[in-house]
PDB file of N, CA and C in Angstrom:
ATOM      1  N   MET A 292     111.796  87.298  -7.403  1.00  0.00           N
ATOM      2  CA  MET A 292     112.304  87.917  -6.183  1.00  0.00           C
ATOM      3  C   MET A 292     111.271  88.869  -5.580  1.00  0.00           C
ATOM      4  N   ARG A 293     110.498  89.529  -6.452  1.00  0.00           N
ATOM      5  CA  ARG A 293     109.499  90.467  -5.939  1.00  0.00           C
ATOM      6  C   ARG A 293     108.390  89.755  -5.181  1.00  0.00           C
ATOM      7  N   GLY A 294     108.060  88.562  -5.604  1.00  0.00           N
ATOM      8  CA  GLY A 294     106.978  87.806  -4.970  1.00  0.00           C
ATOM      9  C   GLY A 294     107.203  87.589  -3.481  1.00  0.00           C
ATOM     10  N   PRO A 295     108.355  87.003  -3.088  1.00  0.00           N
ATOM     11  CA  PRO A 295     108.592  86.792  -1.655  1.00  0.00           C
ATOM     12  C   PRO A 295     108.685  88.097  -0.862  1.00  0.00           C
ATOM     13  N   VAL A 296     109.288  89.119  -1.452  1.00  0.00           N
ATOM     14  CA  VAL A 296     109.411  90.402  -0.749  1.00  0.00           C
ATOM     15  C   VAL A 296     108.027  90.995  -0.514  1.00  0.00           C
ATOM     16  N   LEU A 297     107.180  90.959  -1.537  1.00  0.00           N
ATOM     17  CA  LEU A 297     105.823  91.475  -1.401  1.00  0.00           C
ATOM     18  C   LEU A 297     105.035  90.666  -0.371  1.00  0.00           C
ATOM     19  N   PHE A 298     105.179  89.357  -0.413  1.00  0.00           N
ATOM     20  CA  PHE A 298     104.479  88.475   0.517  1.00  0.00           C
ATOM     21  C   PHE A 298     104.857  88.788   1.966  1.00  0.00           C
ATOM     22  N   PHE A 299     106.159  88.861   2.235  1.00  0.00           N
ATOM     23  CA  PHE A 299     106.608  89.131   3.602  1.00  0.00           C
ATOM     24  C   PHE A 299     106.295  90.560   4.032  1.00  0.00           C
ATOM     25  N   SER A 300     106.275  91.481   3.082  1.00  0.00           N
ATOM     26  CA  SER A 300     105.886  92.858   3.414  1.00  0.00           C
ATOM     27  C   SER A 300     104.430  92.911   3.852  1.00  0.00           C
ATOM     28  N   LEU A 301     103.568  92.176   3.147  1.00  0.00           N
ATOM     29  CA  LEU A 301     102.154  92.143   3.518  1.00  0.00           C
ATOM     30  C   LEU A 301     101.951  91.498   4.886  1.00  0.00           C
ATOM     31  N   ILE A 302     102.701  90.442   5.166  1.00  0.00           N
ATOM     32  CA  ILE A 302     102.610  89.799   6.483  1.00  0.00           C
ATOM     33  C   ILE A 302     103.049  90.763   7.572  1.00  0.00           C
ATOM     34  N   LEU A 303     104.147  91.473   7.329  1.00  0.00           N
ATOM     35  CA  LEU A 303     104.650  92.434   8.309  1.00  0.00           C
ATOM     36  C   LEU A 303     103.628  93.534   8.566  1.00  0.00           C
ATOM     37  N   ILE A 304     103.008  94.032   7.521  1.00  0.00           N
ATOM     38  CA  ILE A 304     102.002  95.083   7.676  1.00  0.00           C
ATOM     39  C   ILE A 304     100.798  94.552   8.451  1.00  0.00           C
ATOM     40  N   ALA A 305     100.388  93.334   8.147  1.00  0.00           N
ATOM     41  CA  ALA A 305      99.229  92.752   8.832  1.00  0.00           C
ATOM     42  C   ALA A 305      99.512  92.512  10.310  1.00  0.00           C
ATOM     43  N   CYS A 306     100.742  92.166  10.637  1.00  0.00           N
ATOM     44  CA  CYS A 306     101.089  91.857  12.028  1.00  0.00           C
ATOM     45  C   CYS A 306     101.308  93.093  12.878  1.00  0.00           C
ATOM     46  N   THR A 307     101.494  94.239  12.267  1.00  0.00           N
ATOM     47  CA  THR A 307     101.763  95.447  13.046  1.00  0.00           C
ATOM     48  C   THR A 307     100.552  96.353  13.152  1.00  0.00           C
ATOM     49  N   GLY A 308      99.408  95.891  12.705  1.00  0.00           N
ATOM     50  CA  GLY A 308      98.191  96.692  12.767  1.00  0.00           C
ATOM     51  C   GLY A 308      97.664  96.801  14.179  1.00  0.00           C
ATOM     52  N   PRO A 309      96.578  97.531  14.334  1.00  0.00           N
ATOM     53  CA  PRO A 309      95.989  97.683  15.671  1.00  0.00           C
ATOM     54  C   PRO A 309      95.493  96.347  16.208  1.00  0.00           C
ATOM     55  N   SER A 310      95.583  96.213  17.497  1.00  0.00           N
ATOM     56  CA  SER A 310      95.165  94.979  18.151  1.00  0.00           C
ATOM     57  C   SER A 310      93.644  94.896  18.193  1.00  0.00           C
ATOM     58  N   VAL A 311      93.133  93.712  18.046  1.00  0.00           N
ATOM     59  CA  VAL A 311      91.697  93.491  18.118  1.00  0.00           C
ATOM     60  C   VAL A 311      91.246  93.468  19.572  1.00  0.00           C
ATOM     61  N   GLU A 312      92.150  93.076  20.477  1.00  0.00           N
ATOM     62  CA  GLU A 312      91.803  92.966  21.892  1.00  0.00           C
ATOM     63  C   GLU A 312      91.680  94.345  22.522  1.00  0.00           C
ATOM     64  N   GLU A 313      90.759  94.457  23.454  1.00  0.00           N
ATOM     65  CA  GLU A 313      90.533  95.709  24.167  1.00  0.00           C
ATOM     66  C   GLU A 313      91.414  95.783  25.409  1.00  0.00           C
ATOM     67  N   GLY A 314      91.676  96.995  25.876  1.00  0.00           N
ATOM     68  CA  GLY A 314      92.382  97.188  27.136  1.00  0.00           C
ATOM     69  C   GLY A 314      93.882  97.299  26.974  1.00  0.00           C
ATOM     70  N   ASP A 315      94.504  97.557  28.090  1.00  0.00           N
ATOM     71  CA  ASP A 315      95.947  97.719  28.165  1.00  0.00           C
ATOM     72  C   ASP A 315      96.627  96.353  28.068  1.00  0.00           C
ATOM     73  N   ALA A 316      97.787  96.311  27.421  1.00  0.00           N
ATOM     74  CA  ALA A 316      98.525  95.049  27.281  1.00  0.00           C
ATOM     75  C   ALA A 316      98.878  94.464  28.647  1.00  0.00           C
ATOM     76  N   CYS A 317      99.208  95.308  29.611  1.00  0.00           N
ATOM     77  CA  CYS A 317      99.527  94.808  30.959  1.00  0.00           C
ATOM     78  C   CYS A 317      98.307  94.148  31.588  1.00  0.00           C
ATOM     79  N   ASP A 318      97.142  94.737  31.386  1.00  0.00           N
ATOM     80  CA  ASP A 318      95.923  94.146  31.944  1.00  0.00           C
ATOM     81  C   ASP A 318      95.643  92.776  31.342  1.00  0.00           C
ATOM     82  N   ARG A 319      95.994  92.604  30.085  1.00  0.00           N
ATOM     83  CA  ARG A 319      95.719  91.338  29.406  1.00  0.00           C
ATOM     84  C   ARG A 319      96.758  90.267  29.697  1.00  0.00           C
ATOM     85  N   HIS A 320      98.007  90.651  29.930  1.00  0.00           N
ATOM     86  CA  HIS A 320      99.076  89.662  29.952  1.00  0.00           C
ATOM     87  C   HIS A 320      99.833  89.519  31.264  1.00  0.00           C
ATOM     88  N   VAL A 321      99.837  90.531  32.111  1.00  0.00           N
ATOM     89  CA  VAL A 321     100.619  90.467  33.345  1.00  0.00           C
ATOM     90  C   VAL A 321      99.813  89.740  34.417  1.00  0.00           C
ATOM     91  N   VAL A 322     100.407  88.706  34.963  1.00  0.00           N
ATOM     92  CA  VAL A 322      99.802  87.943  36.050  1.00  0.00           C
ATOM     93  C   VAL A 322     100.702  88.116  37.264  1.00  0.00           C
ATOM     94  N   PRO A 323     100.153  88.501  38.415  1.00  0.00           N
ATOM     95  CA  PRO A 323     101.000  88.699  39.591  1.00  0.00           C
ATOM     96  C   PRO A 323     101.779  87.432  39.946  1.00  0.00           C
ATOM     97  N   TYR A 324     103.026  87.625  40.328  1.00  0.00           N
ATOM     98  CA  TYR A 324     103.856  86.504  40.747  1.00  0.00           C
ATOM     99  C   TYR A 324     103.238  85.894  42.001  1.00  0.00           C
ATOM    100  N   PRO A 325     103.178  84.581  42.091  1.00  0.00           N
ATOM    101  CA  PRO A 325     102.534  83.960  43.260  1.00  0.00           C
ATOM    102  C   PRO A 325     103.296  84.236  44.555  1.00  0.00           C
ATOM    103  N   ASP A 326     102.561  84.309  45.637  1.00  0.00           N
ATOM    104  CA  ASP A 326     103.151  84.533  46.960  1.00  0.00           C
ATOM    105  C   ASP A 326     103.801  83.237  47.432  1.00  0.00           C
ATOM    106  N   LEU A 327     105.115  83.210  47.444  1.00  0.00           N
ATOM    107  CA  LEU A 327     105.865  82.053  47.922  1.00  0.00           C
ATOM    108  C   LEU A 327     106.387  82.278  49.337  1.00  0.00           C
ATOM    109  N   ILE A 328     106.048  83.417  49.919  1.00  0.00           N
ATOM    110  CA  ILE A 328     106.569  83.818  51.225  1.00  0.00           C
ATOM    111  C   ILE A 328     105.548  83.577  52.332  1.00  0.00           C
ATOM    112  N   GLY A 329     104.276  83.676  52.017  1.00  0.00           N
ATOM    113  CA  GLY A 329     103.212  83.668  53.014  1.00  0.00           C
ATOM    114  C   GLY A 329     103.160  82.444  53.903  1.00  0.00           C
ATOM    115  N   GLN A 330     103.747  81.346  53.488  1.00  0.00           N
ATOM    116  CA  GLN A 330     103.707  80.116  54.286  1.00  0.00           C
ATOM    117  C   GLN A 330     104.876  80.002  55.262  1.00  0.00           C
ATOM    118  N   GLN A 331     105.766  80.998  55.271  1.00  0.00           N
ATOM    119  CA  GLN A 331     106.898  80.961  56.202  1.00  0.00           C
ATOM    120  C   GLN A 331     106.408  81.157  57.631  1.00  0.00           C
ATOM    121  N   GLU A 332     107.177  80.628  58.551  1.00  0.00           N
ATOM    122  CA  GLU A 332     106.877  80.835  59.965  1.00  0.00           C
ATOM    123  C   GLU A 332     107.201  82.276  60.331  1.00  0.00           C
ATOM    124  N   ARG A 333     106.306  82.915  61.083  1.00  0.00           N
ATOM    125  CA  ARG A 333     106.498  84.313  61.474  1.00  0.00           C
ATOM    126  C   ARG A 333     107.591  84.423  62.528  1.00  0.00           C
ATOM    127  N   THR A 334     108.509  85.352  62.301  1.00  0.00           N
ATOM    128  CA  THR A 334     109.562  85.670  63.259  1.00  0.00           C
ATOM    129  C   THR A 334     109.571  87.182  63.466  1.00  0.00           C
ATOM    130  N   SER A 335     110.413  87.631  64.370  1.00  0.00           N
ATOM    131  CA  SER A 335     110.519  89.078  64.585  1.00  0.00           C
ATOM    132  C   SER A 335     111.152  89.766  63.377  1.00  0.00           C
ATOM    133  N   LEU A 336     111.902  89.019  62.574  1.00  0.00           N
ATOM    134  CA  LEU A 336     112.569  89.604  61.409  1.00  0.00           C
ATOM    135  C   LEU A 336     111.668  89.680  60.179  1.00  0.00           C
ATOM    136  N   ASN A 337     110.763  88.714  60.013  1.00  0.00           N
ATOM    137  CA  ASN A 337     109.987  88.692  58.780  1.00  0.00           C
ATOM    138  C   ASN A 337     108.514  89.068  58.972  1.00  0.00           C
ATOM    139  N   GLY A 338     108.131  89.524  60.138  1.00  0.00           N
ATOM    140  CA  GLY A 338     106.730  89.866  60.393  1.00  0.00           C
ATOM    141  C   GLY A 338     106.189  90.921  59.439  1.00  0.00           C
ATOM    142  N   GLY A 339     106.970  91.960  59.200  1.00  0.00           N
ATOM    143  CA  GLY A 339     106.544  93.010  58.269  1.00  0.00           C
ATOM    144  C   GLY A 339     106.405  92.500  56.847  1.00  0.00           C
ATOM    145  N   TYR A 340     107.300  91.602  56.476  1.00  0.00           N
ATOM    146  CA  TYR A 340     107.259  90.998  55.142  1.00  0.00           C
ATOM    147  C   TYR A 340     105.980  90.177  54.988  1.00  0.00           C
ATOM    148  N   LEU A 341     105.669  89.368  55.991  1.00  0.00           N
ATOM    149  CA  LEU A 341     104.468  88.535  55.924  1.00  0.00           C
ATOM    150  C   LEU A 341     103.194  89.380  55.916  1.00  0.00           C
ATOM    151  N   ASP A 342     103.189  90.460  56.684  1.00  0.00           N
ATOM    152  CA  ASP A 342     102.022  91.350  56.680  1.00  0.00           C
ATOM    153  C   ASP A 342     101.824  91.980  55.302  1.00  0.00           C
ATOM    154  N   ALA A 343     102.919  92.441  54.702  1.00  0.00           N
ATOM    155  CA  ALA A 343     102.835  93.037  53.363  1.00  0.00           C
ATOM    156  C   ALA A 343     102.374  92.007  52.338  1.00  0.00           C
ATOM    157  N   MET A 344     102.855  90.776  52.480  1.00  0.00           N
ATOM    158  CA  MET A 344     102.479  89.736  51.525  1.00  0.00           C
ATOM    159  C   MET A 344     101.017  89.323  51.683  1.00  0.00           C
ATOM    160  N   ALA A 345     100.455  89.475  52.869  1.00  0.00           N
ATOM    161  CA  ALA A 345      99.019  89.206  53.038  1.00  0.00           C
ATOM    162  C   ALA A 345      98.206  90.195  52.204  1.00  0.00           C
ATOM    163  N   HIS A 346      98.640  91.453  52.168  1.00  0.00           N
ATOM    164  CA  HIS A 346      97.971  92.454  51.330  1.00  0.00           C
ATOM    165  C   HIS A 346      98.196  92.151  49.849  1.00  0.00           C
ATOM    166  N   TYR A 347      99.396  91.709  49.512  1.00  0.00           N
ATOM    167  CA  TYR A 347      99.719  91.344  48.125  1.00  0.00           C
ATOM    168  C   TYR A 347      98.793  90.222  47.654  1.00  0.00           C
ATOM    169  N   THR A 348      98.624  89.205  48.480  1.00  0.00           N
ATOM    170  CA  THR A 348      97.770  88.069  48.130  1.00  0.00           C
ATOM    171  C   THR A 348      96.314  88.496  47.971  1.00  0.00           C
ATOM    172  N   ALA A 349      95.900  89.495  48.746  1.00  0.00           N
ATOM    173  CA  ALA A 349      94.531  90.014  48.662  1.00  0.00           C
ATOM    174  C   ALA A 349      94.369  91.035  47.533  1.00  0.00           C
ATOM    175  N   ALA A 350      95.398  91.212  46.711  1.00  0.00           N
ATOM    176  CA  ALA A 350      95.402  92.153  45.580  1.00  0.00           C
ATOM    177  C   ALA A 350      95.280  93.608  46.032  1.00  0.00           C
ATOM    178  N   ASP A 351      95.704  93.907  47.258  1.00  0.00           N
ATOM    179  CA  ASP A 351      95.768  95.279  47.764  1.00  0.00           C
ATOM    180  C   ASP A 351      97.209  95.744  47.563  1.00  0.00           C
ATOM    181  N   TYR A 352      97.540  96.060  46.316  1.00  0.00           N
ATOM    182  CA  TYR A 352      98.932  96.295  45.944  1.00  0.00           C
ATOM    183  C   TYR A 352      99.493  97.598  46.501  1.00  0.00           C
ATOM    184  N   ALA A 353      98.666  98.607  46.702  1.00  0.00           N
ATOM    185  CA  ALA A 353      99.161  99.865  47.270  1.00  0.00           C
ATOM    186  C   ALA A 353      99.609  99.665  48.716  1.00  0.00           C
ATOM    187  N   THR A 354      98.812  98.961  49.506  1.00  0.00           N
ATOM    188  CA  THR A 354      99.185  98.693  50.896  1.00  0.00           C
ATOM    189  C   THR A 354     100.368  97.738  50.957  1.00  0.00           C
ATOM    190  N   ALA A 355     100.393  96.749  50.067  1.00  0.00           N
ATOM    191  CA  ALA A 355     101.525  95.820  50.012  1.00  0.00           C
ATOM    192  C   ALA A 355     102.802  96.566  49.660  1.00  0.00           C
ATOM    193  N   ARG A 356     102.713  97.494  48.709  1.00  0.00           N
ATOM    194  CA  ARG A 356     103.883  98.297  48.328  1.00  0.00           C
ATOM    195  C   ARG A 356     104.417  99.064  49.523  1.00  0.00           C
ATOM    196  N   ASP A 357     103.537  99.728  50.254  1.00  0.00           N
ATOM    197  CA  ASP A 357     103.972 100.510  51.410  1.00  0.00           C
ATOM    198  C   ASP A 357     104.612  99.620  52.470  1.00  0.00           C
ATOM    199  N   GLY A 358     104.017  98.452  52.706  1.00  0.00           N
ATOM    200  CA  GLY A 358     104.582  97.519  53.679  1.00  0.00           C
ATOM    201  C   GLY A 358     105.934  96.977  53.248  1.00  0.00           C
ATOM    202  N   LEU A 359     106.077  96.692  51.962  1.00  0.00           N
ATOM    203  CA  LEU A 359     107.359  96.180  51.462  1.00  0.00           C
ATOM    204  C   LEU A 359     108.443  97.247  51.524  1.00  0.00           C
ATOM    205  N   ILE A 360     108.090  98.482  51.210  1.00  0.00           N
ATOM    206  CA  ILE A 360     109.069  99.572  51.313  1.00  0.00           C
ATOM    207  C   ILE A 360     109.528  99.716  52.754  1.00  0.00           C
ATOM    208  N   ASN A 361     108.591  99.670  53.685  1.00  0.00           N
ATOM    209  CA  ASN A 361     108.929  99.765  55.105  1.00  0.00           C
ATOM    210  C   ASN A 361     109.824  98.596  55.522  1.00  0.00           C
ATOM    211  N   TYR A 362     109.455  97.392  55.112  1.00  0.00           N
ATOM    212  CA  TYR A 362     110.243  96.203  55.456  1.00  0.00           C
ATOM    213  C   TYR A 362     111.652  96.289  54.873  1.00  0.00           C
ATOM    214  N   LEU A 363     111.772  96.712  53.624  1.00  0.00           N
ATOM    215  CA  LEU A 363     113.082  96.764  52.964  1.00  0.00           C
ATOM    216  C   LEU A 363     113.986  97.858  53.527  1.00  0.00           C
ATOM    217  N   SER A 364     113.418  98.809  54.250  1.00  0.00           N
ATOM    218  CA  SER A 364     114.247  99.870  54.833  1.00  0.00           C
ATOM    219  C   SER A 364     115.016  99.385  56.055  1.00  0.00           C
ATOM    220  N   ARG A 365     114.645  98.208  56.563  1.00  0.00           N
ATOM    221  CA  ARG A 365     115.328  97.662  57.738  1.00  0.00           C
ATOM    222  C   ARG A 365     116.560  96.874  57.328  1.00  0.00           C
ATOM    223  N   LYS A 366     117.554  96.911  58.187  1.00  0.00           N
ATOM    224  CA  LYS A 366     118.779  96.151  57.943  1.00  0.00           C
ATOM    225  C   LYS A 366     118.470  94.654  58.048  1.00  0.00           C
ATOM    226  N   GLY A 367     119.006  93.883  57.135  1.00  0.00           N
ATOM    227  CA  GLY A 367     118.821  92.435  57.147  1.00  0.00           C
ATOM    228  C   GLY A 367     117.544  91.959  56.477  1.00  0.00           C
ATOM    229  N   ALA A 368     116.876  92.853  55.751  1.00  0.00           N
ATOM    230  CA  ALA A 368     115.638  92.464  55.069  1.00  0.00           C
ATOM    231  C   ALA A 368     115.949  91.473  53.948  1.00  0.00           C
ATOM    232  N   ASP A 369     115.041  90.548  53.736  1.00  0.00           N
ATOM    233  CA  ASP A 369     115.172  89.566  52.664  1.00  0.00           C
ATOM    234  C   ASP A 369     115.051  90.298  51.325  1.00  0.00           C
ATOM    235  N   LYS A 370     116.068  90.178  50.501  1.00  0.00           N
ATOM    236  CA  LYS A 370     116.114  90.919  49.236  1.00  0.00           C
ATOM    237  C   LYS A 370     115.072  90.450  48.228  1.00  0.00           C
ATOM    238  N   SER A 371     114.476  89.283  48.455  1.00  0.00           N
ATOM    239  CA  SER A 371     113.427  88.830  47.533  1.00  0.00           C
ATOM    240  C   SER A 371     112.205  89.744  47.590  1.00  0.00           C
ATOM    241  N   ALA A 372     112.103  90.548  48.634  1.00  0.00           N
ATOM    242  CA  ALA A 372     110.983  91.485  48.739  1.00  0.00           C
ATOM    243  C   ALA A 372     111.013  92.515  47.612  1.00  0.00           C
ATOM    244  N   TYR A 373     112.197  92.785  47.059  1.00  0.00           N
ATOM    245  CA  TYR A 373     112.287  93.718  45.934  1.00  0.00           C
ATOM    246  C   TYR A 373     111.502  93.206  44.729  1.00  0.00           C
ATOM    247  N   MET A 374     111.510  91.908  44.507  1.00  0.00           N
ATOM    248  CA  MET A 374     110.768  91.342  43.385  1.00  0.00           C
ATOM    249  C   MET A 374     109.265  91.582  43.577  1.00  0.00           C
ATOM    250  N   TYR A 375     108.774  91.349  44.790  1.00  0.00           N
ATOM    251  CA  TYR A 375     107.353  91.571  45.050  1.00  0.00           C
ATOM    252  C   TYR A 375     107.009  93.059  45.001  1.00  0.00           C
ATOM    253  N   LEU A 376     107.944  93.902  45.401  1.00  0.00           N
ATOM    254  CA  LEU A 376     107.730  95.345  45.296  1.00  0.00           C
ATOM    255  C   LEU A 376     107.584  95.741  43.828  1.00  0.00           C
ATOM    256  N   ALA A 377     108.438  95.195  42.973  1.00  0.00           N
ATOM    257  CA  ALA A 377     108.332  95.474  41.537  1.00  0.00           C
ATOM    258  C   ALA A 377     106.993  94.986  40.991  1.00  0.00           C
ATOM    259  N   CYS A 378     106.544  93.827  41.442  1.00  0.00           N
ATOM    260  CA  CYS A 378     105.241  93.301  41.007  1.00  0.00           C
ATOM    261  C   CYS A 378     104.109  94.225  41.443  1.00  0.00           C
ATOM    262  N   CYS A 379     104.225  94.795  42.640  1.00  0.00           N
ATOM    263  CA  CYS A 379     103.208  95.746  43.103  1.00  0.00           C
ATOM    264  C   CYS A 379     103.147  96.951  42.174  1.00  0.00           C
ATOM    265  N   TYR A 380     104.314  97.468  41.804  1.00  0.00           N
ATOM    266  CA  TYR A 380     104.331  98.620  40.904  1.00  0.00           C
ATOM    267  C   TYR A 380     103.737  98.270  39.545  1.00  0.00           C
ATOM    268  N   LEU A 381     103.967  97.066  39.059  1.00  0.00           N
ATOM    269  CA  LEU A 381     103.365  96.648  37.790  1.00  0.00           C
ATOM    270  C   LEU A 381     101.844  96.612  37.884  1.00  0.00           C
ATOM    271  N   GLU A 382     101.331  96.211  39.027  1.00  0.00           N
ATOM    272  CA  GLU A 382      99.885  96.104  39.195  1.00  0.00           C
ATOM    273  C   GLU A 382      99.216  97.451  39.450  1.00  0.00           C
ATOM    274  N   LEU A 383      99.994  98.423  39.923  1.00  0.00           N
ATOM    275  CA  LEU A 383      99.404  99.742  40.200  1.00  0.00           C
ATOM    276  C   LEU A 383      99.362 100.528  38.945  1.00  0.00           C
TER     277      LEU A 383
END
């Protein structure tokens, strides 16, 4: 009985050690969600959304965040913009 317990204890200890990879885990693993909005036809309702998504696609997440916040403050805004806003915060 001691053999398996010791074996699994050693595996657990080995798996919880410091990572060999450098940098922040978010930098290594988080990939921005693809822009699925940018190909929509521009209207008076979604112009701000499309402008913000152009910044998002260019990896200018601070400007995209500000544009998405502005867009979401309007009545009738597409709620999917919240997902892209969250992605901006992850990238900042």
